[in-house]
């Protein structure tokens, strides 16, 4: 209401989607509702008392939220980028810096994203040709892999179970290999779980949840449509969300002593997501795909996807692309599936700059590493560098680079 009074109103398609999701929460069974999930985990005897509280207090509040969103639709436009909002260009520049923590002009970053896409597309093209796939654009050949029955499971409970089993196997393999990447390995429990069905329609294909309430860390999969998770993509997904990605990041941060409460709580997206994307690339470096050429295509395509995000985010919010142009770019050039892409682009529309932090952060972590390698010569060890990045805690990229320079000089 406050933002709307200032003339800042989300696009009409975002308002409609959000109102529908709020109503789905309102109408779902209390015991299965994510709003109450933690309460039921804490007190299994909550039973009908909890359901009654939900119907009396929570459901009416959710209904008011949905009605408030409905009331804004008539004032909203279909413009996807924040450029269309009051002071939109300044808002985007500020949001971009807050997310990537390196000063880059939006137009400059858009051009950089296009260069990353071109370089990765060329590498994927070479790998696909080695596998006998030479016809069509890179996007078309990736699209063919997306529907190749060799890599798909049916959209059934049996298919969901098989995708879950495959993900568990990849997670076990990545944990066994992780000692190659760290001098001081922190290996805490992590498992594969299905995310809440109530949030699947608006969620990405996977995300990570840290340990909570005695439960292990979890790689949460969106299993509504198992065919959205072809097996050639799964290993990299595990490397990003699990080990050596977000789970390893969280495990080290939990172990490290000496960090203040603020340093532990502070979050810098480029450090967090940049590490996870770096972990994907590092997994290739330490041998994850030595006998899995299609898995390596998955790794490269995941890098291409994040480079495409840079192009699309700056396209939406600086170059004034519309939503369909953004979706089409990710589908046609990057080879993404349309359904997950539409959900992703919706997120980019309301979270300007965040989609850029993955690739920008990863590229800076790599650039800092290679500068340290050159400065240190034979003293450089991959495990020592990785320990430094994680055990230093979340940092802006500019600060991390200065820290690495001091470390390599010493």
XYZ file of N, CA and C in Angstrom, residues 138-144 146 232-233 301 304 328-338 341:
72
model
N 22.850 -23.744 -31.162
C 23.116 -24.308 -29.837
C 21.820 -24.416 -29.054
N 21.005 -23.376 -29.107
C 19.727 -23.406 -28.397
C 18.828 -24.539 -28.867
N 18.799 -24.774 -30.178
C 17.957 -25.858 -30.724
C 18.477 -27.225 -30.295
N 19.809 -27.388 -30.273
C 20.362 -28.689 -29.869
C 20.175 -28.937 -28.370
N 20.271 -27.898 -27.560
C 19.971 -28.065 -26.140
C 18.493 -28.387 -25.951
N 17.646 -27.714 -26.734
C 16.213 -27.999 -26.653
C 15.932 -29.463 -27.005
N 16.706 -30.010 -27.943
C 16.539 -31.423 -28.290
C 16.940 -32.323 -27.128
N 16.656 -31.516 -24.060
C 15.622 -31.345 -23.037
C 14.475 -32.335 -23.191
N 20.743 -35.114 -17.543
C 21.997 -34.471 -17.936
C 22.189 -33.130 -17.236
N 21.128 -32.564 -16.668
C 21.221 -31.314 -15.932
C 21.423 -31.524 -14.418
N 25.840 -25.557 -19.978
C 24.549 -24.907 -20.221
C 24.099 -24.131 -18.988
N 25.871 -20.973 -19.179
C 25.230 -20.165 -20.228
C 23.929 -19.552 -19.716
N 11.731 -15.453 -24.574
C 12.172 -15.997 -25.861
C 13.692 -16.084 -25.940
N 14.395 -15.092 -25.400
C 15.863 -15.122 -25.425
C 16.380 -16.335 -24.658
N 15.830 -16.572 -23.479
C 16.300 -17.693 -22.669
C 15.965 -19.036 -23.313
N 14.836 -19.123 -23.976
C 14.434 -20.377 -24.621
C 15.233 -20.596 -25.908
N 15.298 -19.582 -26.754
C 15.887 -19.742 -28.085
C 17.415 -19.723 -28.063
N 18.017 -18.851 -27.278
C 19.470 -18.703 -27.276
C 20.141 -19.594 -26.248
N 19.518 -19.697 -25.071
C 20.134 -20.426 -23.966
C 19.668 -21.877 -23.921
N 18.522 -22.172 -24.545
C 18.030 -23.549 -24.562
C 17.261 -23.935 -23.317
N 16.727 -22.945 -22.578
C 15.958 -23.237 -21.372
C 14.551 -23.731 -21.716
N 13.961 -24.459 -20.781
C 12.585 -24.917 -20.927
C 11.639 -23.747 -20.676
N 10.554 -23.657 -21.459
C 9.675 -22.497 -21.369
C 9.004 -22.375 -20.004
N 11.322 -21.175 -17.328
C 11.810 -19.852 -17.722
C 10.789 -18.771 -17.429
